[in-house]
Coordinates of C-alpha atoms and ligand atoms in Angstrom, one line a residue:
M1 CA 0.0 0.0 0.0
R2 CA 1.0 3.6 -0.5
I3 CA 0.0 6.1 2.1
V4 CA 0.6 9.8 1.3
V5 CA 0.7 12.4 4.1
L6 CA 0.3 16.0 3.0
G7 CA 2.1 18.4 5.4
A8 CA 5.1 17.7 7.6
G9 CA 4.0 19.8 10.5
F10 CA 2.7 18.6 13.9
G11 CA 0.0 16.4 12.6
G12 CA 1.8 15.1 9.5
L13 CA 4.9 14.1 11.4
A14 CA 3.0 12.4 14.2
C15 CA 0.9 10.5 11.6
A16 CA 3.8 9.4 9.4
T17 CA 5.8 8.3 12.5
A18 CA 3.0 6.2 13.9
L19 CA 2.2 4.7 10.4
R20 CA 5.9 3.7 10.0
K21 CA 5.9 2.0 13.4
G22 CA 2.6 0.2 12.6
L23 CA 3.3 -1.0 9.1
G24 CA 6.0 -3.2 7.5
Q25 CA 8.5 -1.9 5.0
D26 CA 6.5 -3.3 2.1
H27 CA 4.1 -0.4 2.7
R28 CA 5.3 3.0 1.5
I29 CA 4.8 6.2 3.5
I30 CA 5.4 9.4 1.6
I31 CA 5.2 12.8 3.2
V32 CA 5.1 16.0 1.1
D33 CA 5.9 19.5 2.4
R34 CA 7.1 22.7 0.7
K35 CA 9.3 23.4 3.7
K36 CA 12.8 22.0 4.2
S37 CA 12.6 22.1 8.0
F38 CA 10.3 21.9 11.0
M39 CA 9.9 24.3 13.9
M40 CA 7.1 24.1 16.5
G41 CA 4.9 27.2 16.6
L42 CA 5.5 27.6 20.3
V43 CA 9.2 28.4 19.7
K44 CA 8.1 31.8 18.4
L45 CA 7.4 32.7 22.0
W46 CA 10.9 31.7 23.1
I47 CA 12.3 33.8 20.3
L48 CA 10.2 36.7 21.6
A49 CA 11.4 36.1 25.1
G50 CA 15.0 36.0 23.9
N51 CA 15.6 32.4 25.0
R52 CA 16.1 31.1 21.4
R53 CA 17.3 32.2 18.0
L54 CA 15.3 31.4 14.9
A55 CA 18.4 30.1 13.1
E56 CA 19.0 27.4 15.8
S57 CA 15.4 26.2 16.0
Q58 CA 14.9 24.5 12.6
T59 CA 15.2 20.7 12.3
P60 CA 15.7 19.5 8.7
L61 CA 12.9 17.3 7.4
A62 CA 15.6 15.3 5.5
G63 CA 15.9 13.3 8.7
L64 CA 12.7 11.5 7.8
D65 CA 14.3 9.3 5.1
A66 CA 16.5 7.6 7.8
K67 CA 13.2 6.8 9.6
G68 CA 11.9 4.9 6.6
I69 CA 9.5 7.8 5.6
E70 CA 9.9 9.1 2.0
Y71 CA 10.1 12.9 2.2
V72 CA 9.2 14.9 -0.9
N73 CA 10.1 18.6 -0.7
D74 CA 7.4 20.0 -3.0
E75 CA 4.3 22.2 -3.1
V76 CA 1.0 20.3 -3.2
T77 CA -1.0 21.9 -6.0
R78 CA -4.0 19.6 -6.4
I79 CA -5.8 16.8 -4.6
D80 CA -7.9 14.6 -6.9
A81 CA -9.8 12.4 -4.4
A82 CA -11.9 10.8 -7.2
A83 CA -8.7 9.5 -8.9
K84 CA -6.9 8.9 -5.6
R85 CA -3.9 11.0 -6.5
I86 CA -2.3 14.3 -5.6
H87 CA -0.3 16.7 -7.7
A88 CA 3.0 18.3 -6.6
K89 CA 4.4 21.3 -8.4
D90 CA 7.7 19.9 -9.5
G91 CA 7.2 16.2 -9.1
G92 CA 3.8 15.7 -10.8
W93 CA 1.1 13.2 -9.8
I94 CA 1.5 10.8 -6.9
D95 CA -1.1 8.0 -6.5
Y96 CA -2.2 6.9 -3.1
D97 CA -4.2 4.2 -1.4
Y98 CA -4.7 6.3 1.7
L99 CA -4.4 10.1 2.0
V100 CA -3.9 12.1 5.2
V101 CA -4.3 15.8 4.8
A102 CA -2.4 17.8 7.5
L103 CA -1.7 21.1 5.7
G104 CA -2.5 23.3 8.6
A105 CA -3.8 26.9 8.7
E106 CA -2.1 30.0 7.4
P107 CA -2.1 33.5 8.9
A108 CA -3.7 35.9 6.4
P109 CA -2.4 39.4 7.3
E110 CA -3.6 40.7 3.9
K111 CA -7.2 40.4 5.3
I112 CA -6.6 43.4 7.6
E113 CA -6.2 46.6 5.5
G114 CA -3.1 48.5 6.3
F115 CA -1.6 45.9 8.7
A116 CA 1.4 44.9 6.6
G117 CA 4.3 47.3 7.2
R118 CA 2.6 48.9 10.2
G119 CA 2.4 46.0 12.6
F120 CA 4.4 42.9 13.4
N121 CA 2.8 39.5 12.6
L122 CA 3.6 37.4 15.8
Y123 CA 2.8 34.2 13.8
D124 CA 5.5 34.9 11.2
A125 CA 8.7 33.5 12.6
A126 CA 10.8 35.9 10.5
Q127 CA 9.1 38.9 12.2
V128 CA 9.6 37.9 15.8
E129 CA 13.3 38.9 16.3
P130 CA 12.7 42.3 14.7
L131 CA 9.6 42.6 17.0
R132 CA 11.7 41.9 20.0
D133 CA 14.3 44.5 19.0
R134 CA 11.6 47.1 18.5
L135 CA 10.0 46.3 21.9
L136 CA 13.3 46.7 23.7
A137 CA 14.0 50.0 21.9
L138 CA 10.6 51.4 23.1
K139 CA 11.2 53.6 26.1
K140 CA 7.7 55.1 26.4
G141 CA 4.4 54.4 24.7
R142 CA 1.8 51.8 24.1
V143 CA 2.1 48.1 22.9
A144 CA -1.2 46.8 21.4
V145 CA -1.5 43.0 21.1
S146 CA -4.4 42.5 18.7
I147 CA -6.1 39.2 17.9
M148 CA -7.4 40.1 14.4
G149 CA -9.9 37.2 13.7
M150 CA -11.1 33.9 14.8
P151 CA -10.2 31.1 14.7
Y152 CA -6.5 31.3 15.1
K153 CA -3.8 28.8 16.2
C154 CA -3.2 28.2 19.9
P155 CA -5.9 30.4 21.6
P156 CA -3.7 31.1 24.7
A157 CA -0.6 32.2 22.7
P158 CA -1.5 36.0 22.4
Y159 CA -2.1 36.1 26.1
E160 CA 1.3 34.3 26.7
A161 CA 2.9 36.8 24.3
A162 CA 1.5 39.8 26.3
M163 CA 2.8 38.4 29.6
I164 CA 6.2 37.7 28.0
I165 CA 6.3 41.2 26.7
N166 CA 5.6 42.5 30.2
D167 CA 8.5 40.4 31.5
M168 CA 10.9 41.6 28.8
L169 CA 10.0 45.3 29.5
E170 CA 10.4 44.8 33.3
K171 CA 13.8 43.3 32.7
N172 CA 14.6 46.1 30.3
G173 CA 13.7 48.7 32.9
T174 CA 11.1 50.3 30.5
R175 CA 7.9 48.8 31.7
G176 CA 7.0 51.8 33.8
G177 CA 6.7 54.0 30.7
V178 CA 5.0 51.4 28.4
E179 CA 1.4 50.4 28.5
V180 CA 0.5 46.9 27.3
E181 CA -3.1 46.2 26.1
L182 CA -4.7 43.1 24.6
F183 CA -7.5 43.5 22.1
A184 CA -9.7 40.5 21.3
P185 CA -12.5 40.2 18.7
S186 CA -14.6 38.0 21.0
P187 CA -16.7 39.0 24.0
I188 CA -14.6 36.8 26.3
A189 CA -10.9 35.8 26.2
L190 CA -11.1 32.2 25.2
P191 CA -14.7 31.4 23.9
V192 CA -13.9 27.8 23.4
A193 CA -12.8 27.4 27.0
G194 CA -15.9 29.1 28.4
P195 CA -16.5 32.1 30.7
K196 CA -14.7 30.7 33.8
V197 CA -11.4 29.9 32.1
S198 CA -11.7 33.2 30.2
A199 CA -12.1 35.2 33.4
D200 CA -9.1 33.3 34.9
V201 CA -7.0 34.3 31.9
V202 CA -8.0 37.9 32.1
E203 CA -7.3 37.9 35.9
M204 CA -3.9 36.4 35.1
I205 CA -2.9 39.2 32.6
N206 CA -4.4 41.9 34.8
K207 CA -2.0 40.9 37.5
Y208 CA 0.8 41.9 35.2
N209 CA -1.0 45.2 34.6
I210 CA -2.0 44.2 31.1
H211 CA -5.4 45.6 30.1
F212 CA -8.0 43.4 28.3
S213 CA -10.4 44.9 25.7
P214 CA -13.0 42.4 24.3
N215 CA -15.2 42.9 21.2
C216 CA -12.4 44.6 19.3
K217 CA -12.2 43.2 15.8
P218 CA -9.8 45.3 13.7
K219 CA -11.2 46.8 10.5
A220 CA -8.0 48.6 9.4
V221 CA -4.6 49.7 10.6
R222 CA -3.3 53.2 9.9
D223 CA -0.2 55.0 11.1
G224 CA -0.1 54.5 14.8
E225 CA -3.8 53.7 15.1
I226 CA -6.1 50.6 14.8
E227 CA -9.7 51.1 13.8
F228 CA -12.1 48.4 15.0
D229 CA -15.5 47.4 13.7
G230 CA -18.0 49.9 15.2
G231 CA -15.6 52.8 14.8
R232 CA -13.5 52.5 18.0
R233 CA -10.0 53.8 17.4
E234 CA -6.9 53.0 19.6
K235 CA -3.4 54.4 19.3
F236 CA -0.3 52.2 19.4
D237 CA 3.5 52.6 19.3
V238 CA 4.1 48.9 18.6
L239 CA 1.4 46.7 17.1
V240 CA 1.7 42.9 17.7
G241 CA -0.9 41.3 15.5
I242 CA -2.3 37.8 15.3
P243 CA -3.8 37.8 11.8
P244 CA -7.0 36.0 10.8
H245 CA -6.3 32.5 9.5
K246 CA -7.2 30.8 6.2
S247 CA -6.8 27.2 4.9
P248 CA -4.2 26.5 2.2
A249 CA -5.5 27.4 -1.3
V250 CA -5.2 23.8 -2.5
I251 CA -7.8 22.7 0.1
K252 CA -10.5 25.0 -1.3
E253 CA -9.5 24.4 -4.9
S254 CA -9.7 20.6 -4.5
G255 CA -13.3 20.7 -3.1
L256 CA -12.3 19.2 0.3
A257 CA -13.3 22.3 2.3
Q258 CA -16.8 23.3 3.3
G259 CA -16.4 27.0 3.8
E260 CA -12.8 27.5 5.0
W261 CA -12.0 24.2 6.6
I262 CA -12.3 20.4 6.0
P263 CA -15.2 18.8 7.9
V264 CA -14.2 15.5 9.5
D265 CA -15.8 12.8 11.7
K266 CA -14.9 13.8 15.2
S267 CA -14.0 10.3 16.2
T268 CA -12.3 8.8 13.1
L269 CA -11.1 12.0 11.3
K270 CA -12.5 10.6 8.0
T271 CA -13.5 13.1 5.4
Q272 CA -16.4 12.5 3.0
F273 CA -14.0 11.1 0.4
E274 CA -13.0 7.5 0.3
N275 CA -9.7 6.7 2.2
V276 CA -9.1 10.4 2.8
Y277 CA -8.5 11.6 6.4
A278 CA -7.7 15.1 7.6
V279 CA -6.1 16.1 10.9
G280 CA -5.1 19.3 12.8
D281 CA -5.6 22.9 12.0
V282 CA -7.0 22.4 8.5
T283 CA -10.0 20.6 9.9
E284 CA -13.2 21.8 11.6
I285 CA -14.7 19.7 14.3
K286 CA -17.9 21.4 15.5
L287 CA -18.5 21.5 19.3
G288 CA -22.0 23.0 19.4
Q289 CA -21.7 26.6 18.3
L290 CA -17.9 26.5 18.6
A291 CA -15.2 24.4 17.0
M292 CA -12.3 22.4 18.3
P293 CA -9.4 24.8 18.8
K294 CA -6.4 24.7 16.5
A295 CA -3.4 23.4 18.4
G296 CA -0.5 21.0 17.8
I297 CA -1.5 18.7 20.7
F298 CA -4.9 18.1 19.0
A299 CA -3.3 17.6 15.6
E300 CA -1.0 15.0 17.2
G301 CA -3.7 13.2 19.0
Q302 CA -5.9 13.0 15.8
A303 CA -2.9 11.9 13.7
K304 CA -2.2 8.9 16.0
V305 CA -5.8 7.8 15.8
V306 CA -5.7 8.1 12.0
A307 CA -2.5 6.1 11.8
Q308 CA -4.1 3.4 13.9
E309 CA -7.3 3.4 11.7
I310 CA -5.2 3.0 8.6
V311 CA -2.9 0.3 10.1
G312 CA -6.0 -1.5 11.4
E313 CA -7.6 -1.5 7.9
I314 CA -4.4 -2.7 6.2
T315 CA -3.4 -5.4 8.7
G316 CA -6.9 -6.4 9.8
K317 CA -6.0 -5.6 13.4
Q318 CA -8.5 -3.9 15.8
A319 CA -8.8 -0.2 15.2
T320 CA -8.9 2.4 18.0
S321 CA -11.8 3.5 20.1
G322 CA -11.5 6.9 18.2
Y323 CA -10.3 10.3 19.0
D324 CA -11.2 11.5 22.5
G325 CA -10.9 15.3 22.2
Q326 CA -8.4 15.5 25.0
G327 CA -5.2 17.6 25.2
F328 CA -3.1 19.9 27.3
C329 CA -1.0 23.0 27.0
F330 CA 1.6 25.0 28.9
V331 CA 0.7 28.7 29.3
E332 CA 3.8 30.8 29.6
V333 CA 3.7 33.9 31.9
G334 CA 7.3 35.1 31.4
G335 CA 10.2 34.7 33.7
R336 CA 10.7 31.1 32.6
M337 CA 7.4 30.1 34.3
A338 CA 4.4 28.3 32.8
G339 CA 1.0 27.2 33.9
Y340 CA -0.6 24.0 32.7
V341 CA -4.1 23.5 31.3
Q342 CA -5.7 20.1 30.7
A343 CA -8.7 20.0 28.4
D344 CA -11.4 17.5 27.6
F345 CA -13.4 18.9 24.7
Y346 CA -15.6 15.8 24.1
N347 CA -16.9 15.6 27.7
A348 CA -20.7 14.9 27.4
Q349 CA -21.6 17.8 29.7
G350 CA -19.5 20.3 27.8
P351 CA -15.7 21.0 27.6
L352 CA -13.9 20.4 30.9
F353 CA -10.7 22.2 32.0
R354 CA -8.2 21.7 34.8
L355 CA -5.7 24.5 35.4
E356 CA -2.4 24.4 37.4
Q357 CA -0.6 27.5 38.6
P358 CA 2.5 28.7 36.8
S359 CA 5.8 27.1 37.9
P360 CA 9.3 26.6 36.6
V361 CA 8.6 22.9 36.4
H362 CA 5.9 23.4 33.8
Y363 CA 8.2 25.7 31.8
E364 CA 10.8 22.9 31.7
E365 CA 8.1 20.4 30.7
K366 CA 7.2 22.6 27.8
H367 CA 10.8 22.4 26.6
D368 CA 10.7 18.6 27.0
F369 CA 7.5 18.6 25.0
E370 CA 9.4 20.0 22.1
R371 CA 12.6 18.0 22.5
S372 CA 10.9 14.6 22.8
R373 CA 8.8 15.0 19.7
I374 CA 11.6 16.3 17.5
K375 CA 13.7 13.3 18.7
E376 CA 10.9 10.9 17.9
W377 CA 9.9 12.4 14.5
L378 CA 13.2 13.6 13.0
L379 CA 16.4 12.6 14.8
Ligands
FAD401 C1 3.0 31.3 18.7 C2 2.4 29.9 18.7 C3 2.4 29.2 19.8 C4 1.9 27.9 19.8 N1 1.9 27.1 21.0 C5 1.4 25.9 21.0 C6 1.4 25.1 22.1 O1 1.9 25.5 23.2 N2 0.8 23.9 22.1 C7 0.2 23.4 21.0 O2 -0.3 22.3 21.0 N3 0.1 24.1 19.8 C8 0.7 25.4 19.8 N4 0.6 26.1 18.7 C9 -0.2 25.7 17.5 C10 0.5 24.7 16.7 O3 1.7 25.2 16.2 C11 -0.4 24.3 15.5 O4 -1.7 24.2 15.9 C12 0.1 23.0 14.8 O5 1.3 23.3 14.2 C13 -0.9 22.5 13.8 O6 -0.4 21.3 13.2 P1 -0.9 20.9 11.8 O7 -0.2 19.6 11.5 O8 -2.3 21.0 11.6 O9 -0.3 22.1 10.8 P2 1.2 22.7 10.7 O10 2.1 22.2 11.8 O11 1.0 24.1 10.4 O12 1.7 21.9 9.4 C14 1.2 22.2 8.1 C15 2.4 21.9 7.1 O13 1.8 21.9 5.8 C16 2.7 22.5 4.9 N5 1.9 23.0 3.8 C17 0.9 23.8 3.8 N6 0.4 23.9 2.5 C18 1.2 23.2 1.7 C19 1.3 23.0 0.3 N7 0.4 23.5 -0.5 N8 2.2 22.2 -0.2 C20 3.2 21.7 0.6 N9 3.2 21.8 2.0 C21 2.2 22.6 2.5 C22 3.3 23.6 5.7 O14 4.6 24.0 5.2 C23 3.4 23.0 7.1 O15 4.7 22.4 7.3 C24 1.2 27.4 18.6 C25 1.3 28.2 17.5 C26 1.8 29.4 17.5 C27 1.9 30.2 16.2

């Protein structure tokens, strides 16, 4: 059999690794990505904090070949589910027996008029070091952290960034002259986590003297000013934006998406197309009015289930009991400290959360989280 995985990010790497472990060498596992290296999204926060450099945070995807996974460095340009094949820009058509789509979500800064050039995109790795330099050079003024649309990757990340900025400015001796304010388009901080967790997060940032403004969806950015829907205007000296997100163009062009994202079965991650699965940020799993958040931990959990489903079908072994909607994340607060949140999104009575207070132990666990996965997937 030939299993093709599209995207060598969190979900794709976890899936290809689990498939390789579950299937004999007579089955081919091919992974396609336009990137040459992998870096976890969370590393951007360490770059912002000054604990990492971008240049030392990339792990080459070429390491996949030694793991028995065929890595194709190419751009996926078409998915033809009817003919069970995908098209790569340089390499042409690749046939598959099973397809796993893990192409992620892309920030779309162009959706906010005037943002490019006036604000820093926190989710663009190349902009984080210049952002750090700009923040450290600011002696007096206002930093606006603006979540510019929903959904976006890793819902707590903008709040973590605001607390890291607070810590940086404290250490820099400039916090006294610099205001930090977080603007969110939603009425509460983390809609998917509900009002209680949202209130806890706002209380957490308030403790660091970071002000929270809900219901602020940017319409346009002008020199030194954001204009929100409804006409409210706010000044800034440094704008840290989390742009709205979109799915990769090939997803919409191939007919896999309904609206922006790919709908999947919440338990098996099957799409409506035969032998086509999708995992991670490119999917939409509805949870009542809301949707499963976009985060690596969920992409990974889903990817492992998909691998077991495919291995089960090929080998005739028992498949899994399905994806359980559980995950966790470490919420950084600056000063090499992180809190810990455990989440159960499929709980019958509604999503359930357990929070642990910030500690240096959780911060270290976050580093282990990165290290252990890179070792398993690529080294
Ligand atoms: C600042 C920040 C902090 C974060 N912190 C956390 C955290 O603490 N915990 C957590 O769980 N998650 C965190 N995340 C979120 C996490 O990084 C993403 O949710 C996760 O990477 C999603 O995995 P994925 O496999 O769906 O997509 P990705 O990891 O984005 O992988 C998609 C891959 O597809 C490739 N691709 C896309 N289109 C094409 C194409 N046409 N052709 C070829 N290749 C293509 C891309 O190059 C990419 O490598 C954070 C994200 C950010 C930005």
